[in-house]
CSV table of C-alpha atoms in Angstrom, one decimal:
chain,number,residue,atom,x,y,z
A,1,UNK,CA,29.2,11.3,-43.5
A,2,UNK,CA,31.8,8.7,-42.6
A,3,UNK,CA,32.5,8.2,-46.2
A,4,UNK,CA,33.2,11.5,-47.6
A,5,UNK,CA,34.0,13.1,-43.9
A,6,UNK,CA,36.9,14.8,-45.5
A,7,UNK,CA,34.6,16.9,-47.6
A,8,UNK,CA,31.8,17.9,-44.8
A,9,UNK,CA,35.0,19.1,-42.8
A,10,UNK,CA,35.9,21.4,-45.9
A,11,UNK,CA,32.5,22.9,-45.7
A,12,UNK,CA,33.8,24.0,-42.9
A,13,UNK,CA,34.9,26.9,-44.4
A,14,UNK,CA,32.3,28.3,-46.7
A,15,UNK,CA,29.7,28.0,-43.3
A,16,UNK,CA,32.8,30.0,-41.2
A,17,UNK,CA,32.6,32.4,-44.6
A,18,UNK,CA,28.7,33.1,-44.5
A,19,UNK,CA,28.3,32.7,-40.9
A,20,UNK,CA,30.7,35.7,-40.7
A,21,UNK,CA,28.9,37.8,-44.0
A,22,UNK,CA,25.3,37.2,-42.3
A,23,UNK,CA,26.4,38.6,-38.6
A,24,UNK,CA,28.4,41.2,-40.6
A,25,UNK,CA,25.2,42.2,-42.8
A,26,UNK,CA,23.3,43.2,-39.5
A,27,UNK,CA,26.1,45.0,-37.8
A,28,UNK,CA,26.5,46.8,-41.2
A,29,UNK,CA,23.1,48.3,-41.4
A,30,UNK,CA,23.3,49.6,-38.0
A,31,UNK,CA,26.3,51.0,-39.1
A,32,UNK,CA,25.4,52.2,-42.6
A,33,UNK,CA,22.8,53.7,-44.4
A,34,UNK,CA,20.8,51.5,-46.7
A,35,UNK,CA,21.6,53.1,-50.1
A,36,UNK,CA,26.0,53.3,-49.2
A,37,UNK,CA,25.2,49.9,-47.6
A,38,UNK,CA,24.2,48.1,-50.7
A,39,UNK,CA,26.0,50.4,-53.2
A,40,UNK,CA,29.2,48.6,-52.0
A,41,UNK,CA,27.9,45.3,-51.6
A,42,UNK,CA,27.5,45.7,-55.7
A,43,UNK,CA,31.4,45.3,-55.7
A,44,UNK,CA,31.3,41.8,-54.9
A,45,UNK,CA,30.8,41.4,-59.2
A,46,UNK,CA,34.4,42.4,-59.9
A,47,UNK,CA,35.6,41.1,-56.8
A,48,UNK,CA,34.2,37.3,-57.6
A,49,UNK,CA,35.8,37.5,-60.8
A,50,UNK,CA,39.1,37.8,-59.4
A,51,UNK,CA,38.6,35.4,-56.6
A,52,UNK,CA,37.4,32.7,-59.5
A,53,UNK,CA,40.4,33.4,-61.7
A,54,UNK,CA,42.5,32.7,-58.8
A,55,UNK,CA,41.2,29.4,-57.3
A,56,UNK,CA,39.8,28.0,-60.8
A,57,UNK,CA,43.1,29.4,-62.6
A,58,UNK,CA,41.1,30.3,-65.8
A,59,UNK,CA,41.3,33.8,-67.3
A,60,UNK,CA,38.3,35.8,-68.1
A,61,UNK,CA,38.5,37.7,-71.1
A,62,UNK,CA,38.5,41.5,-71.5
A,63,UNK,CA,34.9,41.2,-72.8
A,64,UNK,CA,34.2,39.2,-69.7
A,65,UNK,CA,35.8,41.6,-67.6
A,66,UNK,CA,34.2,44.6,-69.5
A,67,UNK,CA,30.7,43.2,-69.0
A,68,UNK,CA,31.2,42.6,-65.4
A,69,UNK,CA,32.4,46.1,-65.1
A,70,UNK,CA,29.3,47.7,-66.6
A,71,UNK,CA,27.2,45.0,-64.9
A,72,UNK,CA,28.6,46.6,-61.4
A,73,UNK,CA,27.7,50.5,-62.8
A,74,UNK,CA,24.4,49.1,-63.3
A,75,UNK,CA,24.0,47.8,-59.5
A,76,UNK,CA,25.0,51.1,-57.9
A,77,UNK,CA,23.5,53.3,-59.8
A,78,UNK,CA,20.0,51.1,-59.0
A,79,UNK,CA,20.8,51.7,-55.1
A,80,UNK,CA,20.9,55.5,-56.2
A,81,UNK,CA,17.2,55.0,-56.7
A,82,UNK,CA,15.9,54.2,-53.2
A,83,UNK,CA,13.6,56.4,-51.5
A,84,UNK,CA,14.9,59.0,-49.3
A,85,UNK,CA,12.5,58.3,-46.3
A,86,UNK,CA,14.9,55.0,-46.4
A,87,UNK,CA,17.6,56.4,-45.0
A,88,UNK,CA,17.9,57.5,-41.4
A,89,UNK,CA,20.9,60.3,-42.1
A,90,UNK,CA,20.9,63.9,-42.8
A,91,UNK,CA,18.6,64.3,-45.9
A,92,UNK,CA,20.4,67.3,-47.0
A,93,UNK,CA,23.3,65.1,-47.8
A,94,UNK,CA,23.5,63.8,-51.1
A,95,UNK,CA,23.7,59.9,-51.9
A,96,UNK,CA,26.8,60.3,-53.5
A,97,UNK,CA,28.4,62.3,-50.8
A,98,UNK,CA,27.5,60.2,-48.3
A,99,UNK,CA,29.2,57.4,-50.7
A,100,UNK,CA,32.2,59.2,-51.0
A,101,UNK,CA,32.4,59.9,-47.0
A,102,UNK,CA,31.7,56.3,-46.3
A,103,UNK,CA,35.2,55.5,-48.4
A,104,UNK,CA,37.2,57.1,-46.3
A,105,UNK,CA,35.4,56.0,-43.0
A,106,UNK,CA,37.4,53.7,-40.7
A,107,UNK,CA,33.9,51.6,-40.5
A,108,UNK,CA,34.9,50.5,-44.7
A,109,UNK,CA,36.7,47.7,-43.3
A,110,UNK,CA,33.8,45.9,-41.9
A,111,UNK,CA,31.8,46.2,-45.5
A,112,UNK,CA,35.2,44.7,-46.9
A,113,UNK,CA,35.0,41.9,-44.7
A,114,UNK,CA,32.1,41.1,-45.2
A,115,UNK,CA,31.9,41.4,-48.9
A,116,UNK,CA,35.4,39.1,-49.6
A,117,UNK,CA,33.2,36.1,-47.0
A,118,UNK,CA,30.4,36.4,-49.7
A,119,UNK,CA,32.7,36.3,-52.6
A,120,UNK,CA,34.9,33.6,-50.9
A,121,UNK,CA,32.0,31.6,-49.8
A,122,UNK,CA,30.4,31.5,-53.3
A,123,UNK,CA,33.4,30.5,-55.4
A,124,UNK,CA,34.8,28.3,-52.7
A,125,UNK,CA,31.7,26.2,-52.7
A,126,UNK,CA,31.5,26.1,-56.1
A,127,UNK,CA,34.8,24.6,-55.9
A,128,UNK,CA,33.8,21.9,-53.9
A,129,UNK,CA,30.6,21.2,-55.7
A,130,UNK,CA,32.3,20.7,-58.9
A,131,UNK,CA,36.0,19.5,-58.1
A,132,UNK,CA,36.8,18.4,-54.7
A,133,UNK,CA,33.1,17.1,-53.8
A,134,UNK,CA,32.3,15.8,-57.4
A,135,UNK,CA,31.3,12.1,-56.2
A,136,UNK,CA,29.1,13.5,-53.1
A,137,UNK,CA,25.4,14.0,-54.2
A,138,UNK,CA,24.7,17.7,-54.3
A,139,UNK,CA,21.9,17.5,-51.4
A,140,UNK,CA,24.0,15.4,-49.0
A,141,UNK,CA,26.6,18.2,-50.0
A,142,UNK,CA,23.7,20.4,-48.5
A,143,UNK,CA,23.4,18.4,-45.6
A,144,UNK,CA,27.2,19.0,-45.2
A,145,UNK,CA,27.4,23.1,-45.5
A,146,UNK,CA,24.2,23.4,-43.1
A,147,UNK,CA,25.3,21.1,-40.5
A,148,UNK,CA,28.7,23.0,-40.3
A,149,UNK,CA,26.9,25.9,-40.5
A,150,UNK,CA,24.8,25.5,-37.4
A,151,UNK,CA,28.2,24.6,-35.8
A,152,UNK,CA,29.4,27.8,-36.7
A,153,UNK,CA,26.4,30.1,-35.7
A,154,UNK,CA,26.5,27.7,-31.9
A,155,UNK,CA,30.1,28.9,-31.4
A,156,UNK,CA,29.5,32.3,-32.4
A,157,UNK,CA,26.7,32.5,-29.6
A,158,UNK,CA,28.8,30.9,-27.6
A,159,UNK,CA,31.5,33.5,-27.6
A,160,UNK,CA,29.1,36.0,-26.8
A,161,UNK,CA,27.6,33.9,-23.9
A,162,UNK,CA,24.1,33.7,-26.0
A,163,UNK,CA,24.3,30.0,-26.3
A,164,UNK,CA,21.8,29.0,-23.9
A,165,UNK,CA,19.6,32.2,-24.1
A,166,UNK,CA,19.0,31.2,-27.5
A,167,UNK,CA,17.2,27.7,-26.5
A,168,UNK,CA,14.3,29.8,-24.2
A,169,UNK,CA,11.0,29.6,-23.9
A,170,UNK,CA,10.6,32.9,-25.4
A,171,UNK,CA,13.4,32.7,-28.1
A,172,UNK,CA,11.8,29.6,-29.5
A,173,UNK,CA,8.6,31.5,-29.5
A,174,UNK,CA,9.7,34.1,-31.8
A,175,UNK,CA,11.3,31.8,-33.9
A,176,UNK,CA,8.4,29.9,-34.4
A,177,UNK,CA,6.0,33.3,-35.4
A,178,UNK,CA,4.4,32.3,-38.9
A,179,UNK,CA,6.8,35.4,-40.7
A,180,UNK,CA,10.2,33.6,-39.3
A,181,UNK,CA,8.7,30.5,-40.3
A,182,UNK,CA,8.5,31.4,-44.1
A,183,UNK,CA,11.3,33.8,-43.9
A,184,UNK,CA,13.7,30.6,-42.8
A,185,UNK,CA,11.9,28.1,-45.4
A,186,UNK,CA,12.5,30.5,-48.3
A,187,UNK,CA,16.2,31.3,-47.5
A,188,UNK,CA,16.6,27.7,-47.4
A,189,UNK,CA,15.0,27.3,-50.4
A,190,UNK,CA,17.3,30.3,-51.9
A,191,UNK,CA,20.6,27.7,-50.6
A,192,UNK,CA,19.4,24.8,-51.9
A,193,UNK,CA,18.7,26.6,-55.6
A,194,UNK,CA,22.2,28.1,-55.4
A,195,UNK,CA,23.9,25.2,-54.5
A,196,UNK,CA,22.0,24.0,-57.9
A,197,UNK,CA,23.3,27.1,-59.4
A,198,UNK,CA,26.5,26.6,-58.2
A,199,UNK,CA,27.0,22.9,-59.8
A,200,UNK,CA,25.8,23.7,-63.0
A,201,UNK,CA,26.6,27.0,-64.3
A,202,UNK,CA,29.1,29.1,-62.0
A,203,UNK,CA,29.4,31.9,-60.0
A,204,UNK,CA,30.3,34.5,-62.7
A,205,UNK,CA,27.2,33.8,-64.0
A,206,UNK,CA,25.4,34.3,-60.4
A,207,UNK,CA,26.3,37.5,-60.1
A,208,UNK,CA,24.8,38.3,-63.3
A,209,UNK,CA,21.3,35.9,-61.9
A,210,UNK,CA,21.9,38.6,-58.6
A,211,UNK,CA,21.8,41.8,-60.9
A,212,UNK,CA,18.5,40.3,-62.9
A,213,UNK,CA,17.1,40.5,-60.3
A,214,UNK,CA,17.2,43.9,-59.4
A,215,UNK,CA,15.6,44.2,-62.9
A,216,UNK,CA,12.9,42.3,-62.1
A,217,UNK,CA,12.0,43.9,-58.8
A,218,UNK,CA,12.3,47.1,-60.3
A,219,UNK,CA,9.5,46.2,-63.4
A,220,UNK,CA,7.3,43.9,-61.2
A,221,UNK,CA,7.1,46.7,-58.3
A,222,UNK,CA,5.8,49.0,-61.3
A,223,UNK,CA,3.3,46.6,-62.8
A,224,UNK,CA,1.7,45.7,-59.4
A,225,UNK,CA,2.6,48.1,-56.5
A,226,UNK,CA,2.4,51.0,-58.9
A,227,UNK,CA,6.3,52.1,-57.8
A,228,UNK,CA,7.5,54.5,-60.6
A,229,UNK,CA,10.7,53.5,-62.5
A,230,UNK,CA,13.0,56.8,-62.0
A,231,UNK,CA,15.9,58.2,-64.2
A,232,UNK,CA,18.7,56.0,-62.1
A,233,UNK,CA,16.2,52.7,-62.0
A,234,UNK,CA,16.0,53.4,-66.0
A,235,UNK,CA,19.6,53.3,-66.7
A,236,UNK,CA,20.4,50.6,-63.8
A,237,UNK,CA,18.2,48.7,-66.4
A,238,UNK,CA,19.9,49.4,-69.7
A,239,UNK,CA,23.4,48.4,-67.8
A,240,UNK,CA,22.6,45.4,-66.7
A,241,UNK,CA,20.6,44.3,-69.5
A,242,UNK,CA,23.3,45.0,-72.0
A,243,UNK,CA,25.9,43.6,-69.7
A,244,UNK,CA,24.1,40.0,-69.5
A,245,UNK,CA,24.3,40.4,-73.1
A,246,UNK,CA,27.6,40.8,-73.5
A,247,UNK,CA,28.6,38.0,-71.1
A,248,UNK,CA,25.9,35.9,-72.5
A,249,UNK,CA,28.5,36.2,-76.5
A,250,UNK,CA,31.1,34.6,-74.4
A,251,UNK,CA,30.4,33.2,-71.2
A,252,UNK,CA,32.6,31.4,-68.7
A,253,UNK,CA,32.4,27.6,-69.3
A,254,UNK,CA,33.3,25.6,-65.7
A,255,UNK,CA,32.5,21.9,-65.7
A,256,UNK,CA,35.3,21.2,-62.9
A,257,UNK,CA,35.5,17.1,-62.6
A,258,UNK,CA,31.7,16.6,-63.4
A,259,UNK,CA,32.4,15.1,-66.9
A,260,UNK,CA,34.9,13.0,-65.8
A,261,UNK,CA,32.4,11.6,-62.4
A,262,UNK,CA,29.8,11.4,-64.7
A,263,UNK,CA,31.8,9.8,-67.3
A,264,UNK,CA,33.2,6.8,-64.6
A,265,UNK,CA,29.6,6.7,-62.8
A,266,UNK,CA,28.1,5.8,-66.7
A,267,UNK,CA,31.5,3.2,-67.3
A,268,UNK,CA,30.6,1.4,-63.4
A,269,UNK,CA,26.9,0.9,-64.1
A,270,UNK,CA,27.4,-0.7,-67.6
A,271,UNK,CA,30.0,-3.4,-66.0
């Protein structure tokens, strides 16, 4: 920590950026309805495609940019396919209208908030996984984003004089249920295999990992739970398949400094 402080103080900023998506994501669904809820979240494809050509300064190609466009169609119209006893509004609204009010709602601004922190966040870290923070071992870079991050989550409960409500008797007690207790070892589980993600392929080609998996919930929730695969699930399929094949003919290569660590690690051991 002394030796690369300079670093855990930059992770300052991704843990700031996802602290602020994950107290955003719960204010959101109060706010919005499941299916308009995640229907915009799918944006975050084109957007992190334009926050990566900015701080990376490389250029995606139109097929690039094509495939990620298609690959977004694919992730909306899969939200179009979620049950109607899912969403607490007027059912004799239609999904799409609903989407269309939702645009012009003054309450858009929070889901664009909340959707640049996740696209920030992701690129951002890459950025210091691969460039900035290229001589700190990846799980020590870990160790970095999740001590800043509990830094961040203590002063945002201390601003809303939680702080010390949180440390009861009966808040530990929840937290400590068996459900929390997997819940919080899978998510950090999910970090610690993004951050993996992160170093060695890029986050162009996580939002593509994101939109598989929609596919994959989608086929396995037929197989074993019996869940039928609907006109909107079908074509969300086709997109997104055909979309990871087009990126997959010309995909974005981002080694950052890597090579060149890797290159003066290999020259120090042989002296």
């Amino acid at each position: 920590m002394v030796r690369f402080f300079a670093v855990l103080v930059l992770y300052m900023v991704p843990s700031a950026l996802y602290c602020l998506y994950n107290n955003l994501a719960f204010v959101n669904l109060v706010v919005f309805d499941p299916t308009t809820y995640f229907m915009l979240m799918q944006l975050r494809v084109v957007v992190t495609g334009i926050i990566f050509q900015v701080v990376f300064k490389k250029q995606l190609s139109h097929r690039q940019w094509l495939s990620l466009f298609i690959l977004t169609a694919g992730c909306i119209l899969k939200q179009l396919s979620l049950p109607a006893n899912h969403i607490p509004v007027n059912p004799t609204t239609s999904t799409l209208t609903k989407f269309t009010q939702t645009l012009f709602s003054p309450n858009i601004l929070l889901i664009l908030i909340q959707l640049l922190c996740s696209c920030l966040a992701g690129v951002y870290n890459e950025k210091l996984l691969k460039d900035t923070g290229a001589e700190v071992h990846i799980m020590v870079q870990n160790v970095f984003m999740y001590i800043d991050s509990i830094l961040c989550n203590a002063v945002v409960l201390g601003v809303r004089g939680q702080l010390m409500s949180a440390f009861t008797h009966t808040a530990l007690a929840q937290v400590w249920q068996p459900t929390v207790v997997v819940i919080i070892a899978n998510n950090a589980a999910v970090g610690i295999v993004t951050s993996f993600f992160l170093r060695n392929l890029n986050s162009i080609l996580k939002t593509f990992a994101s939109a598989l998996e929609l596919v994959f919930i989608a086929v396995l929730s037929w197989i074993i739970l019996g869940v039928p695969v609907d006109i909107w699930t079908a074509v969300a399929i086709a997109l997104v398949t055909y979309a990871t094949f087009m990126y997959a003919q010309n995909p974005v290569v981002n080694r950052g400094r890597l090579d060149e660590v890797k290159k003066t690690t290999e020259t120090q051991q042989l002296a």
